[in-house]
């Protein structure tokens, strides 16, 4: 009788303890994170620059709704992207020390302002503080015939330009790495 009671108690304890510790996972992020790096080949482990960013989707909306002209934009979704230069670099003609910076932009019609900011771990541009800007440079904006549904960042093969694209807009930032 004692063994039956003990076995029943242990069985109930096991059933209820697994329910109590079961992990609940959230759904997939609607703006998944991505990484762009130069050199882009996975075979090259020593990178010159890397950008970690989230990729919002247009989903029938316009770029001007999501990233209004003349306003500071977090350059993606969720957290402000972080760009890491593994050695000193020049972007848009300005020298930048090796390090990690938050990446913001101010969209415009023919050019965008690209901002490197020393305040990391910022959600969106809500707490953006221009006093922490390390560099502000202009990047040329153009249009392309191909439309990109998801915001994307890539580096050209020479590593001389970081290109941001969304919809038919392309923004090219000159770099010397």
Coordinates of C-alpha atoms in Angstrom, one line a residue:
X1 CA 0.0 0.0 0.0
X2 CA 2.9 2.3 0.9
X3 CA 4.6 1.6 -2.5
X4 CA 1.4 2.3 -4.5
X5 CA 0.9 5.6 -2.7
X6 CA 4.6 6.6 -3.4
X7 CA 4.3 5.5 -7.0
X8 CA 1.1 7.5 -7.5
X9 CA 2.6 10.6 -5.8
X10 CA 5.8 10.5 -7.9
X11 CA 3.8 10.0 -11.1
X12 CA 1.6 13.0 -10.3
X13 CA 4.6 15.1 -9.3
X14 CA 6.3 14.3 -12.6
X15 CA 3.3 15.2 -14.7
X16 CA 2.7 18.5 -13.0
X17 CA 6.4 19.5 -12.9
X18 CA 6.9 19.1 -16.6
X19 CA 3.9 21.3 -17.3
X20 CA 5.3 23.9 -14.9
X21 CA 8.6 24.1 -16.6
X22 CA 7.5 23.8 -20.2
X23 CA 9.0 26.7 -22.3
X24 CA 6.7 28.8 -24.3
X25 CA 8.3 30.2 -27.5
X26 CA 7.1 33.3 -29.2
X27 CA 6.3 33.4 -32.9
X28 CA 8.6 34.4 -35.7
X29 CA 9.7 38.0 -35.8
X30 CA 8.0 39.8 -38.7
X31 CA 11.2 41.8 -39.3
X32 CA 14.0 39.2 -39.0
X33 CA 17.5 40.1 -38.2
X34 CA 20.2 39.9 -40.8
X35 CA 23.9 40.5 -41.1
X36 CA 25.8 42.2 -44.0
X37 CA 29.6 42.0 -43.9
X38 CA 32.6 42.8 -46.1
X39 CA 34.2 40.7 -47.3
X40 CA 30.9 38.8 -47.8
X41 CA 32.4 35.4 -48.3
X42 CA 32.0 33.0 -45.3
X43 CA 35.4 31.7 -46.2
X44 CA 37.0 35.0 -45.1
X45 CA 37.0 35.1 -41.4
X46 CA 38.7 38.5 -41.0
X47 CA 36.0 41.0 -41.8
X48 CA 36.6 44.8 -42.3
X49 CA 33.0 45.8 -41.5
X50 CA 29.8 44.2 -40.3
X51 CA 26.2 45.5 -40.0
X52 CA 23.6 43.8 -37.8
X53 CA 20.1 45.0 -38.7
X54 CA 16.4 44.0 -38.9
X55 CA 14.6 43.7 -42.3
X56 CA 11.2 45.3 -42.3
X57 CA 8.8 44.4 -45.2
X58 CA 6.9 46.9 -47.3
X59 CA 3.7 44.8 -47.3
X60 CA 1.9 47.3 -49.6
X61 CA 3.1 50.4 -47.8
X62 CA 5.4 53.0 -49.2
X63 CA 9.0 53.7 -48.2
X64 CA 8.0 57.3 -47.5
X65 CA 5.4 56.1 -44.9
X66 CA 7.9 53.9 -43.1
X67 CA 11.0 56.1 -43.4
X68 CA 9.8 59.7 -43.9
X69 CA 12.0 62.2 -45.6
X70 CA 13.8 64.6 -43.4
X71 CA 13.3 62.6 -40.2
X72 CA 15.8 60.4 -38.4
X73 CA 15.1 56.7 -39.2
X74 CA 16.6 53.7 -37.4
X75 CA 17.6 52.2 -40.8
X76 CA 15.6 49.0 -40.5
X77 CA 13.2 47.8 -37.9
X78 CA 13.3 47.1 -34.1
X79 CA 16.6 48.1 -32.6
X80 CA 18.8 50.6 -34.4
X81 CA 21.3 48.6 -36.5
X82 CA 24.9 48.3 -35.3
X83 CA 27.8 48.8 -37.6
X84 CA 31.2 47.5 -36.6
X85 CA 34.4 48.6 -38.2
X86 CA 37.2 46.2 -37.3
X87 CA 39.9 48.8 -38.3
X88 CA 39.9 52.5 -38.9
X89 CA 37.9 53.5 -42.0
X90 CA 36.7 56.4 -44.1
X91 CA 33.0 56.8 -44.8
X92 CA 31.6 59.5 -47.0
X93 CA 35.0 61.2 -46.8
X94 CA 35.1 61.2 -43.0
X95 CA 37.5 59.2 -40.8
X96 CA 36.0 56.8 -38.4
X97 CA 37.8 54.9 -35.7
X98 CA 37.5 51.1 -35.4
X99 CA 34.5 50.3 -33.2
X100 CA 30.8 49.7 -33.1
X101 CA 28.2 52.4 -33.7
X102 CA 24.4 52.7 -34.0
X103 CA 23.4 53.4 -37.6
X104 CA 20.7 56.0 -38.4
X105 CA 19.7 57.7 -41.6
X106 CA 17.7 60.7 -42.7
X107 CA 16.1 59.9 -46.0
X108 CA 16.0 62.5 -48.8
X109 CA 15.1 62.6 -52.4
X110 CA 18.5 62.5 -54.1
X111 CA 20.7 61.9 -51.0
X112 CA 20.4 60.5 -47.5
X113 CA 22.3 61.5 -44.4
X114 CA 24.0 58.6 -42.8
X115 CA 24.7 58.9 -39.1
X116 CA 27.0 56.9 -36.9
X117 CA 26.1 57.3 -33.2
X118 CA 28.0 56.1 -30.1
X119 CA 24.8 55.2 -28.1
X120 CA 24.3 51.5 -28.7
X121 CA 21.3 49.3 -27.8
X122 CA 18.7 51.8 -28.9
X123 CA 15.2 50.7 -29.8
X124 CA 14.2 52.5 -32.9
X125 CA 15.1 56.2 -33.1
X126 CA 13.0 57.2 -30.1
X127 CA 16.0 58.0 -27.8
X128 CA 18.3 59.2 -30.6
X129 CA 20.6 61.9 -29.3
X130 CA 22.6 63.9 -31.9
X131 CA 25.1 64.9 -29.2
X132 CA 26.4 61.3 -29.5
X133 CA 26.9 61.4 -33.3
X134 CA 30.4 60.3 -34.3
X135 CA 29.9 61.1 -38.0
X136 CA 27.3 62.5 -40.3
X137 CA 27.8 62.0 -44.1
X138 CA 25.8 62.1 -47.2
X139 CA 25.1 59.1 -49.4
X140 CA 23.8 59.2 -53.0
X141 CA 20.2 58.0 -53.5
X142 CA 19.0 56.5 -56.8
X143 CA 16.2 54.3 -58.1
X144 CA 16.4 50.8 -59.5
X145 CA 13.9 49.0 -61.8
X146 CA 13.8 46.0 -59.4
X147 CA 11.7 46.4 -56.2
X148 CA 12.9 44.9 -52.9
X149 CA 10.1 43.9 -50.6
X150 CA 12.4 43.6 -47.6
X151 CA 14.9 46.3 -46.5
X152 CA 18.4 45.0 -47.4
X153 CA 22.0 46.1 -46.9
X154 CA 24.9 44.8 -49.0
X155 CA 28.5 45.7 -49.8
X156 CA 29.8 45.9 -53.4
X157 CA 32.5 43.4 -54.4
X158 CA 35.3 45.9 -53.8
X159 CA 34.0 47.0 -50.4
X160 CA 34.0 50.6 -51.6
X161 CA 30.2 51.1 -51.1
X162 CA 27.6 50.0 -48.6
X163 CA 24.3 49.8 -50.5
X164 CA 21.0 50.0 -48.7
X165 CA 17.9 49.1 -50.7
X166 CA 14.1 49.0 -50.2
X167 CA 11.4 49.2 -52.7
X168 CA 13.1 50.8 -55.8
X169 CA 15.3 53.1 -53.7
X170 CA 19.0 52.4 -53.5
X171 CA 21.4 54.4 -51.2
X172 CA 25.1 54.1 -51.8
X173 CA 27.6 55.1 -49.1
X174 CA 31.2 55.4 -50.2
X175 CA 33.8 53.7 -47.9
X176 CA 37.5 53.0 -47.7
X177 CA 38.1 50.0 -45.5

